[in-house]
XYZ file of C-alpha atoms in Angstrom:
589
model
C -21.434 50.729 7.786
C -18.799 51.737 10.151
C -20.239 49.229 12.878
C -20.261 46.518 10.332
C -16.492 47.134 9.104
C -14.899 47.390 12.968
C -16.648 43.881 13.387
C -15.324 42.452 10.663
C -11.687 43.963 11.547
C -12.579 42.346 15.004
C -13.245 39.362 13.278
C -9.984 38.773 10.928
C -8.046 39.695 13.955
C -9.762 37.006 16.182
C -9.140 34.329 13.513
C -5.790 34.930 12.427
C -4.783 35.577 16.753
C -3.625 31.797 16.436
C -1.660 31.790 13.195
C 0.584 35.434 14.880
C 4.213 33.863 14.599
C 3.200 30.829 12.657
C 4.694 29.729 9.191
C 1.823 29.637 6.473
C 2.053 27.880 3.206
C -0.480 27.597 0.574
C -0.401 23.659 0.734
C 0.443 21.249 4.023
C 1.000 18.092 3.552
C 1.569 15.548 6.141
C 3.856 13.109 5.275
C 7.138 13.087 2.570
C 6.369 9.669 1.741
C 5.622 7.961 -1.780
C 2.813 10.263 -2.115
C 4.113 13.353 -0.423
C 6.936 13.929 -1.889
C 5.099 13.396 -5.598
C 2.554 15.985 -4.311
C 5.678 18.103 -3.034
C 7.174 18.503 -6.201
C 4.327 18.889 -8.623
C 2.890 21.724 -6.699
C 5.946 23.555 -5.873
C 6.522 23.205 -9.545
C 4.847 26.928 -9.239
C 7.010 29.431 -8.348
C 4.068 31.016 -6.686
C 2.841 28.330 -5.142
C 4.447 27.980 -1.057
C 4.968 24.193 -0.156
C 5.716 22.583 2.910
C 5.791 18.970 3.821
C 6.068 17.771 7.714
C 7.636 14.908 8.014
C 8.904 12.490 11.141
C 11.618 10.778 9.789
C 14.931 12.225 8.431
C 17.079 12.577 5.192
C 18.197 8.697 4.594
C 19.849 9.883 0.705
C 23.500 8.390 2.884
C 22.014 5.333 4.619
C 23.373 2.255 3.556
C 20.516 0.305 4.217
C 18.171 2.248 1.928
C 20.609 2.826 -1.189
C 21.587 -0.547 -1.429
C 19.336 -3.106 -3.229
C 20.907 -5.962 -2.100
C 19.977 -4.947 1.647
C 16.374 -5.462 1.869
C 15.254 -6.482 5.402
C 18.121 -4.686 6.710
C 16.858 -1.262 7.710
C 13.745 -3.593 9.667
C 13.983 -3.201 13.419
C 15.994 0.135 12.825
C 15.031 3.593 13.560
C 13.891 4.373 9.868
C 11.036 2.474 10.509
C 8.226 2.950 12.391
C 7.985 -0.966 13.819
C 4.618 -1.174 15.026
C 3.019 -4.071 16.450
C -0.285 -5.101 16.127
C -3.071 -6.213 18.452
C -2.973 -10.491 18.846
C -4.256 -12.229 15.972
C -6.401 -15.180 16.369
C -5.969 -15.843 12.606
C -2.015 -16.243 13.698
C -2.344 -17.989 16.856
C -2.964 -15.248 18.720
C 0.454 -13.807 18.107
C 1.300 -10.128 18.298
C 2.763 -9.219 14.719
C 5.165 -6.439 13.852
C 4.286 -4.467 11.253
C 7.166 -2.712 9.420
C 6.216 1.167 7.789
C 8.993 3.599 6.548
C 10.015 6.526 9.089
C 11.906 8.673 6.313
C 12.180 11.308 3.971
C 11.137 8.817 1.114
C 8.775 6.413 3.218
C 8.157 3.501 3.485
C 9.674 3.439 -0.276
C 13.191 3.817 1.404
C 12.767 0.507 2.982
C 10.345 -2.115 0.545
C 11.165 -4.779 -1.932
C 11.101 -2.001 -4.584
C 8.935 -4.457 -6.666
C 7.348 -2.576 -9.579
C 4.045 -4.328 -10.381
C 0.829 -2.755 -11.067
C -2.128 -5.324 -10.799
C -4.765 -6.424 -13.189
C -6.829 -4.105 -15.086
C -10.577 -4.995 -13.676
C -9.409 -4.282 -10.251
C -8.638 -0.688 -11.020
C -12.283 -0.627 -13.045
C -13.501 -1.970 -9.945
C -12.906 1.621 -8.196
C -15.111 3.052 -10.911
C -18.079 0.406 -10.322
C -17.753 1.187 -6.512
C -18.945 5.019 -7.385
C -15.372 6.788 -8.152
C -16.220 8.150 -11.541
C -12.922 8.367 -13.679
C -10.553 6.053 -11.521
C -9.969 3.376 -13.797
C -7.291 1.512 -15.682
C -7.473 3.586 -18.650
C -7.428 6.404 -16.767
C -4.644 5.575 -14.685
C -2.645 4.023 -17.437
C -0.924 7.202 -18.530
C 0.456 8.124 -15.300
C 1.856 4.685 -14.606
C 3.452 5.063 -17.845
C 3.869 9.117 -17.444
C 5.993 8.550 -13.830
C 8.212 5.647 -14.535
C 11.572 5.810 -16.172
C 12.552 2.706 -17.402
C 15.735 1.101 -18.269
C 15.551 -1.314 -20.681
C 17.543 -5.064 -19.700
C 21.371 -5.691 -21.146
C 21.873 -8.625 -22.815
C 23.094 -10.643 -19.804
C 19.788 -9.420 -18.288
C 17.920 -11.054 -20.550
C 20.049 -14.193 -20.302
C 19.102 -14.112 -16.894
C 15.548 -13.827 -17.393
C 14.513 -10.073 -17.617
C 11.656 -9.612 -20.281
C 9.569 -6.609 -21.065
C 7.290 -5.475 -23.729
C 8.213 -1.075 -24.443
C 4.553 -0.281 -24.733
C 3.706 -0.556 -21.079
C 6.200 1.480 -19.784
C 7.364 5.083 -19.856
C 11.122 6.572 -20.702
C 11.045 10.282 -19.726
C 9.798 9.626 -15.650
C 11.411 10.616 -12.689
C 11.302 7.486 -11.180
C 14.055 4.792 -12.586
C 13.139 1.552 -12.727
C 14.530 -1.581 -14.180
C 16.152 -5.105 -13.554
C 19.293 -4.922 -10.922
C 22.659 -6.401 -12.038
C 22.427 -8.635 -9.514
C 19.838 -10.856 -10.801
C 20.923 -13.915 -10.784
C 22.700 -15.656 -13.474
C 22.786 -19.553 -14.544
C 20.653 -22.133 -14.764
C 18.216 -21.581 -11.434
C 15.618 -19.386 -13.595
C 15.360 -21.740 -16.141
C 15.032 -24.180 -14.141
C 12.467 -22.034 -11.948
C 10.406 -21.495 -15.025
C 10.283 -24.838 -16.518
C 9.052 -26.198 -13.215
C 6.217 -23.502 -12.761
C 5.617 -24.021 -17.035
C 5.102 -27.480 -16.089
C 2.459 -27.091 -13.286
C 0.600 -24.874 -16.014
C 1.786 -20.924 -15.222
C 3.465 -20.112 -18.516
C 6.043 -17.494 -18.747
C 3.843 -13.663 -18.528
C 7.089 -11.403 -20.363
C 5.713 -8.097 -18.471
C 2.951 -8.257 -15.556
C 3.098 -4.478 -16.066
C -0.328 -4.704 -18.671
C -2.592 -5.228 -16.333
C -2.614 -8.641 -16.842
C -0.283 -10.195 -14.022
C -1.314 -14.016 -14.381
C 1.469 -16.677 -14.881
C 5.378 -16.639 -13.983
C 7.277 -13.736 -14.595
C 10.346 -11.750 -13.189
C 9.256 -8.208 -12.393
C 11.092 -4.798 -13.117
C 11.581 -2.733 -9.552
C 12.545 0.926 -8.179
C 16.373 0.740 -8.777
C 18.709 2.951 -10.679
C 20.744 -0.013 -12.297
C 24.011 2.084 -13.496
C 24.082 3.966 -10.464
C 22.883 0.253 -8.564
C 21.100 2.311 -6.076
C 17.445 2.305 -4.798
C 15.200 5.005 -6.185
C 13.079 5.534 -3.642
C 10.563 8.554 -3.501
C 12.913 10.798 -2.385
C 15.668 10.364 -5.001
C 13.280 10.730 -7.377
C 10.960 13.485 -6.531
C 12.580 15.167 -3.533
C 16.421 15.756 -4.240
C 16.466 16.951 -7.432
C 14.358 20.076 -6.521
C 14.761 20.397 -2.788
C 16.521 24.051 -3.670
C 13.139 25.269 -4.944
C 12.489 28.107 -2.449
C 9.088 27.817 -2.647
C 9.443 24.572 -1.210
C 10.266 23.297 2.541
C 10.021 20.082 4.471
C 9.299 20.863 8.170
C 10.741 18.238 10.592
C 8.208 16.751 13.163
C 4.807 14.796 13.212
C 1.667 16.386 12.532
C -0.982 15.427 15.237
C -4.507 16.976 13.561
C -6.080 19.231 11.093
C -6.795 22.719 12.673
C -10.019 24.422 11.637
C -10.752 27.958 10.809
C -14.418 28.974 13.019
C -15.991 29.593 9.737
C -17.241 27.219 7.007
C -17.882 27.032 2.868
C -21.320 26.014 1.673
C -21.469 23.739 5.034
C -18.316 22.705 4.658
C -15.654 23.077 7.199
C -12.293 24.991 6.310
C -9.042 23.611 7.696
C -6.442 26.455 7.973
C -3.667 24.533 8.961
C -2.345 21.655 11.064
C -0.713 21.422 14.526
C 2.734 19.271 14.509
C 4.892 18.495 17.135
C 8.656 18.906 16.381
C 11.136 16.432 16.259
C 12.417 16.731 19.858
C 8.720 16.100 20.920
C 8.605 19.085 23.515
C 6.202 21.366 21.578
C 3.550 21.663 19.883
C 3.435 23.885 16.891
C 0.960 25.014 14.301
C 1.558 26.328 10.966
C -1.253 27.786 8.361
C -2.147 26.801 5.426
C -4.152 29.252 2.943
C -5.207 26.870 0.152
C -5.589 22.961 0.676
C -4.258 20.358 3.575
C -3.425 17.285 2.279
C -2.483 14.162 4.136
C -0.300 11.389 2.751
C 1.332 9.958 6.028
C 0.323 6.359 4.829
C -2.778 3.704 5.857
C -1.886 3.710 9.173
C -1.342 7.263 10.243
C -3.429 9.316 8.091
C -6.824 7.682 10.125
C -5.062 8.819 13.424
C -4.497 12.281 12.192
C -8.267 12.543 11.114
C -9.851 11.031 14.230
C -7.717 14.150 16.430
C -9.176 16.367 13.825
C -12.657 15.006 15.013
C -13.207 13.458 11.878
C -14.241 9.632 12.169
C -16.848 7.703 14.231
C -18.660 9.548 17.432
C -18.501 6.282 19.697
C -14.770 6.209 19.045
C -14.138 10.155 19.354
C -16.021 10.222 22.497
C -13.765 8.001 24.124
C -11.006 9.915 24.208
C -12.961 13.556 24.734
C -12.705 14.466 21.071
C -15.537 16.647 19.770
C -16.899 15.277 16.560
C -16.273 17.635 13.464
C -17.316 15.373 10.821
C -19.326 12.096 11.539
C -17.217 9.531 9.093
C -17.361 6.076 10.482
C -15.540 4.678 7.852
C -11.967 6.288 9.201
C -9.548 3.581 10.433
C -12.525 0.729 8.878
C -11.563 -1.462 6.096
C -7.939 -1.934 6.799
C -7.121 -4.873 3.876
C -3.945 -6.353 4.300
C -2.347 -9.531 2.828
C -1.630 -13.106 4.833
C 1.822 -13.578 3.973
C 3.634 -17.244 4.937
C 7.016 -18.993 3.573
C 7.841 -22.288 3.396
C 11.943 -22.634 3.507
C 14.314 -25.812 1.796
C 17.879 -26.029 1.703
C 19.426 -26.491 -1.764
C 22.478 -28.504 -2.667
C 23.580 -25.664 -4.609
C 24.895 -22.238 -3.530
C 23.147 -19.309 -5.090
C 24.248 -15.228 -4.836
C 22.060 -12.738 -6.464
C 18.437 -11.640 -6.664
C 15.796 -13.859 -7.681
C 13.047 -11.543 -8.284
C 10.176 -14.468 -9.678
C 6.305 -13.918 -9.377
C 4.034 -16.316 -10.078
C 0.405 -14.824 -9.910
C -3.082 -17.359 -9.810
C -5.944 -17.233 -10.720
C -9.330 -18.896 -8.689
C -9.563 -21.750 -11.404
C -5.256 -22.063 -10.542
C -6.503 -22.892 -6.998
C -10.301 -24.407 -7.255
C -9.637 -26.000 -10.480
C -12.671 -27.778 -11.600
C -14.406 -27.125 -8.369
C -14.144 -23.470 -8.997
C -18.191 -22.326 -10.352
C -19.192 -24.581 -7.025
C -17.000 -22.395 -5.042
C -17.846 -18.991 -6.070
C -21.671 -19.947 -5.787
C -20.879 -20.991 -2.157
C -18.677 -17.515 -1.746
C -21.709 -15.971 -3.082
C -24.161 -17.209 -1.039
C -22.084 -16.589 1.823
C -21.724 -13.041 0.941
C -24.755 -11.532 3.544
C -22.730 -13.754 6.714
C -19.203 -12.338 5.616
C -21.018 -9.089 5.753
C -22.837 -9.381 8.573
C -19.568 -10.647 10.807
C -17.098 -7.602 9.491
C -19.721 -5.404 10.549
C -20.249 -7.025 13.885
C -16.195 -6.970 14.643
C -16.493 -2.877 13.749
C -19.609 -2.296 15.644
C -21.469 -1.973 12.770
C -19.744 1.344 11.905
C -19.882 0.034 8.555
C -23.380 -1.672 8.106
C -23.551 -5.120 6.416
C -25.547 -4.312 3.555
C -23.008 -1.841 2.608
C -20.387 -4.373 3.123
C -22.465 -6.906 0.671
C -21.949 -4.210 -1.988
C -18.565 -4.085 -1.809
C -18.026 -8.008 -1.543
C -20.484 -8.450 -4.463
C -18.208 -6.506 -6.824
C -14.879 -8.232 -5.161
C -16.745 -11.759 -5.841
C -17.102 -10.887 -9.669
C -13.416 -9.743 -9.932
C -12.609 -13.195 -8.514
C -14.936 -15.372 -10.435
C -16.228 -13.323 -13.328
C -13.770 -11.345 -14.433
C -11.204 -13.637 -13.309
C -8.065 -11.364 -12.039
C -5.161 -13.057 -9.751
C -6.170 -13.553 -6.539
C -3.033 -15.184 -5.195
C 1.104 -14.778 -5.522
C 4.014 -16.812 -4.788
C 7.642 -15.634 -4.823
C 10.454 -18.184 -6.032
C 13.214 -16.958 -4.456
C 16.684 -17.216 -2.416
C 19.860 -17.119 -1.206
C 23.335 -18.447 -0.539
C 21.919 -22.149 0.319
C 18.234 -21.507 1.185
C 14.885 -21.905 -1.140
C 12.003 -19.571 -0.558
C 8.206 -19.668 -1.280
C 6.971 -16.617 0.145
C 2.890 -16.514 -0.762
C -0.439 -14.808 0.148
C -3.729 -14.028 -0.789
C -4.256 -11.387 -2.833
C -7.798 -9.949 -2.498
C -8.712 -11.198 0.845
C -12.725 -10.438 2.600
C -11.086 -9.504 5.587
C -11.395 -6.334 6.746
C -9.724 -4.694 9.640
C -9.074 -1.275 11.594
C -6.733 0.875 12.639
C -7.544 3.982 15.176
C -5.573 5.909 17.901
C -5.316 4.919 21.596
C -4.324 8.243 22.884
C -5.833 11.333 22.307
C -2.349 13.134 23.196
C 0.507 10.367 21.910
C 0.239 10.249 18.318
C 4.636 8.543 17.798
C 5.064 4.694 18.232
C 2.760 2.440 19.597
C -0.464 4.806 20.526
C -1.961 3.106 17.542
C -4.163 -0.387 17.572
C -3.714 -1.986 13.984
C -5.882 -5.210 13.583
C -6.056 -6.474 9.953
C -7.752 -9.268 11.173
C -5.594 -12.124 8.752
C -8.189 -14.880 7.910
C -11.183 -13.721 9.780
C -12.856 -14.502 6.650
C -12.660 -18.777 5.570
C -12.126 -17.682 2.244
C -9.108 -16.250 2.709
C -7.806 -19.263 4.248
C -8.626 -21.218 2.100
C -6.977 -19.079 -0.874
C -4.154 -19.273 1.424
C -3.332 -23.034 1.607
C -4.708 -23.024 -2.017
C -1.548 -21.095 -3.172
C 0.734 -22.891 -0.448
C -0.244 -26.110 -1.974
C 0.985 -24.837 -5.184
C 3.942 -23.500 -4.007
C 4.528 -26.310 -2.186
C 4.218 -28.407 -5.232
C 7.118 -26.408 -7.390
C 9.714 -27.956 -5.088
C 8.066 -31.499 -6.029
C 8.476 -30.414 -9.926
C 11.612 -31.063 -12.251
C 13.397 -29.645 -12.997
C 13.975 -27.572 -10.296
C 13.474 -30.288 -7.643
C 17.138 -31.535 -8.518
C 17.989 -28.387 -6.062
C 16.207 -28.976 -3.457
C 18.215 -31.037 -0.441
C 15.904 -30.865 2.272
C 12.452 -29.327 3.792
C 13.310 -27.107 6.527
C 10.250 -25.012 7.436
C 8.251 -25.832 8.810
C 9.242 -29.211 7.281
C 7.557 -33.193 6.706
C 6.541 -33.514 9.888
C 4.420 -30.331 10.385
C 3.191 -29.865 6.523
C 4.002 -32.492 4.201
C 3.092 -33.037 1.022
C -0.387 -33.439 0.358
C -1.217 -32.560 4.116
C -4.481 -32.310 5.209
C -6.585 -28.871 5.488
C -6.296 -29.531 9.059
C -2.627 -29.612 8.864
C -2.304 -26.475 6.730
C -4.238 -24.246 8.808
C -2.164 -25.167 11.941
C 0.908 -24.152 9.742
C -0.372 -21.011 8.286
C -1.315 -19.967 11.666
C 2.304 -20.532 12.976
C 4.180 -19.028 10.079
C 1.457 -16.321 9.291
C 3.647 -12.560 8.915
C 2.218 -9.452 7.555
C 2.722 -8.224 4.159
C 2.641 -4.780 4.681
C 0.345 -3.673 1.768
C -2.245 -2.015 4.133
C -5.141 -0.041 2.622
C -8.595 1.149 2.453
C -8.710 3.150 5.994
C -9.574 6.491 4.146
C -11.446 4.678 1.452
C -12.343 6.674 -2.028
C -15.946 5.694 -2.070
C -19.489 7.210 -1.589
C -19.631 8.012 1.554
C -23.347 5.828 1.909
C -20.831 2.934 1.472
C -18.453 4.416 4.165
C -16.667 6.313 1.972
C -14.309 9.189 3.602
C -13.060 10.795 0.262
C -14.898 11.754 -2.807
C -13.500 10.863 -6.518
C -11.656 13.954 -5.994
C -10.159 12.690 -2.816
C -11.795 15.793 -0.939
C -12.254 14.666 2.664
C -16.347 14.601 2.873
C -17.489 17.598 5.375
C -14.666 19.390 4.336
C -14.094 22.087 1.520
C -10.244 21.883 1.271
C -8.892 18.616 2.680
C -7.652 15.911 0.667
C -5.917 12.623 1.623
C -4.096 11.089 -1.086
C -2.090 7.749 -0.127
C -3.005 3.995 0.641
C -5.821 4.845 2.526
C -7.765 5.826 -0.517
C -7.377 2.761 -1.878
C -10.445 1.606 -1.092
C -9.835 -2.443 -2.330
C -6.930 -4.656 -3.155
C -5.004 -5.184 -6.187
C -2.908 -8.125 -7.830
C 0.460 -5.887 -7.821
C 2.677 -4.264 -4.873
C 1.277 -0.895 -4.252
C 4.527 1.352 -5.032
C 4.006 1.299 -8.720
C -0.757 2.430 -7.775
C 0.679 5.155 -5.252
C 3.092 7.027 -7.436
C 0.419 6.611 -10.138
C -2.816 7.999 -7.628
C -0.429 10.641 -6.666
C 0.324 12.171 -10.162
C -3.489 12.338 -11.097
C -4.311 13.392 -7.711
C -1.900 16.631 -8.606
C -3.249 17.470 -11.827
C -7.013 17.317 -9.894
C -5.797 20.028 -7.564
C -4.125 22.142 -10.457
C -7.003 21.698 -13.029
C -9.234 22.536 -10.038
């Protein structure tokens, strides 16, 4: 008895040698971003419960850039975001994209569109069909409605277009949202939506349903009276950043540590190692309950793969022992193909011209439509068979052909939006801005250096239109978009065709002549997901419905990553939604 006792003093010692000096929390969580911070404050809502969140980026609550909604694009190219580039893209001429991410107390929330749109209800049903019981849109519905604060329009508002039906949105949030004041006054929406009511996309009064199809002007993450942007931070951060239980922890967190024991099989993380903010140590802290990691679609993959969690053939190259075989970690990167097509106008417009206009397949096949989704169909097993190829078949094709099976009936059985174009502009300039919604392609993301985890040590390859489908979605929606310029009565605005202009893409161009112009003006959209998808893990799956990391018995990753397919929205409105049931799993656990 006494031998067995001094070995397992020997053995607490031994284990909790690396944690002597350390912080410990109860809950780590990588990442004060949308997620993060929504994690931060529901669990710290316990007095008793010790939260910490490690974060890169720093308080931004002063920067002009991020509290004023008429500055979008501004804080681009600055150091509040991460500006990654990604590998060429032959879908984009070979061109090396930049891919903009948020590097801030808040996210990538401090420095979006702050559009507010959820998608269509079979999408989120789709998560549910893929093997996540309980993620649905009825399940989801009350904390999209639970989160959100919404002001309702003035009168001028209206005037100027704002619309909303009260039943889809919630009043007692912590997240404002609403119309700005600067939306933009006069005749240019009317004229805007008798154009688009004209080509057939009547006016939708709130895409917030789950039914986004027609023309619409959408609601976004704004404090209207205060006219300030309410991004994560504002509204889950400052108001209890005085809880004591509570602490954000400046630096980047480089991998999951793990204790030498395990649960059922399972391996235990007991903390994470970080390097601080100077970048000249490297510094663990514990954590005695749960690690969770919400540092986004692009960084949470590169965390798990130092961890040794991800695909052997890719751990091995950089001398990383493999904890927990997952190939699907950094896989299935889905982001959207977003192009513009610019006119000058004869008028001179100020304010925000926040206009959607979502399609659906028959919007873009029209009466060609049951040929095409019987030839998307049969082409299902070659789609398959050449994402798996590009990923070294770390994702197998005939777990790929499940996935695309249920992604082909959303598109032509159950009929959801599969493309958007923005109407939009400003002082003397017309914008479509437009992209596919639920593209095939699939890309990766995964680390480069075993030891660099800031900046560029990161290869990001969405792969934009590896998949013909997608392209032709693509010029599908240009052509439409195209078209509104064409259209009274808004056509009276339009002086002249600037990009790329008649002689590259005019109207009624050729296929020909729209790929070469999509390649050329291809940018990304920055809506990456899937890399950490929620799915059985026979399908490549890296979290459970619970989003417990598979192989481990207290890791969780809740953030894009999940995600583990597309929606017809912007994914602010899904994250702060995933985030508030993903709480309540961990407290009702």
């Amino acid at each position: 008895m006494q031998l067995t006792m001094k070995a397992t003093l020997s053995w607490i010692l031994l284990a909790s040698a690396a944690k002597v000096g350390c912080e410990s929390f109860d809950y780590i969580i990588a990442g004060a971003g949308t997620c993060g911070l929504v994690l931060a404050n529901r669990l710290s809502e316990d007095p008793n419960v010790r939260v910490a969140v490690i974060e890169p980026g720093g308080d931004v609550r002063n920067n002009i850039n991020v509290t004023d909604v008429t500055r979008f694009l501004r804080a681009f190219g600055t150091p509040i975001d991460w500006q990654y580039t990604m590998t060429p893209q032959p879908g984009a001429n070979n061109r090396t994209l930049e891919y903009h991410a948020g590097k801030a107390i808040g996210g990538t929330s401090t420095i979006n569109g702050m559009t507010y749109i959820r998608g269509d209800k079979a999408e989120f049903d789709a998560w549910e069909t893929l093997g996540n019981e309980g993620w649905n849109w009825e399940s989801l519905y009350p904390y999209f409605k639970g989160v959100e604060r919404f002001t309702y329009p003035t009168a001028a508002q209206i005037a100027a277009g704002a619309s909303f039906n009260s039943e889809y949105h919630g009043e007692d949030g912590p997240l404002t949202t609403g119309f700005p004041f600067e939306l933009l006054n006069g005749s240019f929406y009317r004229k805007a939506q008798a154009a688009w009511q004209t080509l057939g996309y009547p006016l939708n009064p709130d895409v917030n349903g789950g039914n986004t199809s027609g023309f619409s002007i959408w609601p976004q993450t704004l404090d209207r009276d205060a006219n300030i942007r309410e991004d994560a931070a504002r509204a889950f951060y400052y108001p209890i950043e005085q809880r004591p239980n509570f602490k954000i922890i400046r630096g980047t967190v480089t991998k999951v540590t793990w204790a030498n024991s395990s649960t059922n099989g399972l391996l235990t993380a007991d903390g994470v190692e970080y390097r601080d903010s100077n970048k000249n140590e490297t510094i663990t802290v514990g954590a005695a309950r749960e690690v969770l990691l919400a540092a986004g679609s692009l960084r949470t993959p590169l965390i798990l793969e130092r961890s040794g969690v991800g695909n052997p053939n890719i751990l091995k190259k950089f001398g990383i022992e493999t904890k927990i075989e997952l190939n699907g970690v950094g896989e299935n990167l889905i982001d959207q193909p977003n192009t513009s097509l610019e006119y000058s106008s004869s008028v001179n417009s100020t304010g925000t011209m926040p206009y959607a206009t979502f399609v659906t397949a028959q919007d873009i096949f029209g009466t060609q439509t049951s040929m095409v989704a019987d030839e998307i169909h049969s082409k299902i097993p070659e789609y398959a068979q050449k994402v798996s190829d590009a990923n070294g078949g770390a994702i197998t094709p005939s777990q790929l052909e499940k996935i695309f099976q249920i992604q082909h009936d959303l598109i032509f059985n159950k009929h959801v939006t599969i493309a958007e174009s923005l109407t939009s502009g400003a002082g003397n300039i017309l914008i479509s801005a437009f992209w596919t919604l639920l593209p095939f392609s699939r890309g990766s993301v995964h680390m480069t250096s075993a030891q660099d985890i800031d900046d560029q040590a990161i290869a990001i390859d969405p792969k934009y239109f590896d998949i013909d489908f997608d392209l032709a979605v693509q010029t599908g929606v240009g052509r439409i978009s195209q078209e509104l310029w064409y259209t009274e009565p808004i056509s009276g605005l339009v002086a002249s065709y600037l990009v790329p202009g008649d002689a590259e893409l005019p109207r009624n161009a050729s296929d020909a002549q729209w790929a070469k112009a999509l390649g050329s003006l291809l940018t990304a959209n920055h809506h990456a997901l899937g890399t950490a998808s929620m799915m059985p893990r026979e399908l490549g799956g890296v979290v459970n419905p619970s989003l417990q990391l598979y192989g481990a018995s207290n890791v969780r990753i809740v953030d894009a990553s999940v995600l583990p397919t597309q929606i017809s929205g912007h994914l602010t409105a899904t994250l702060y939604a995933v985030a508030e049931r993903a709480a309540d799993l961990m407290k009702n656990s």
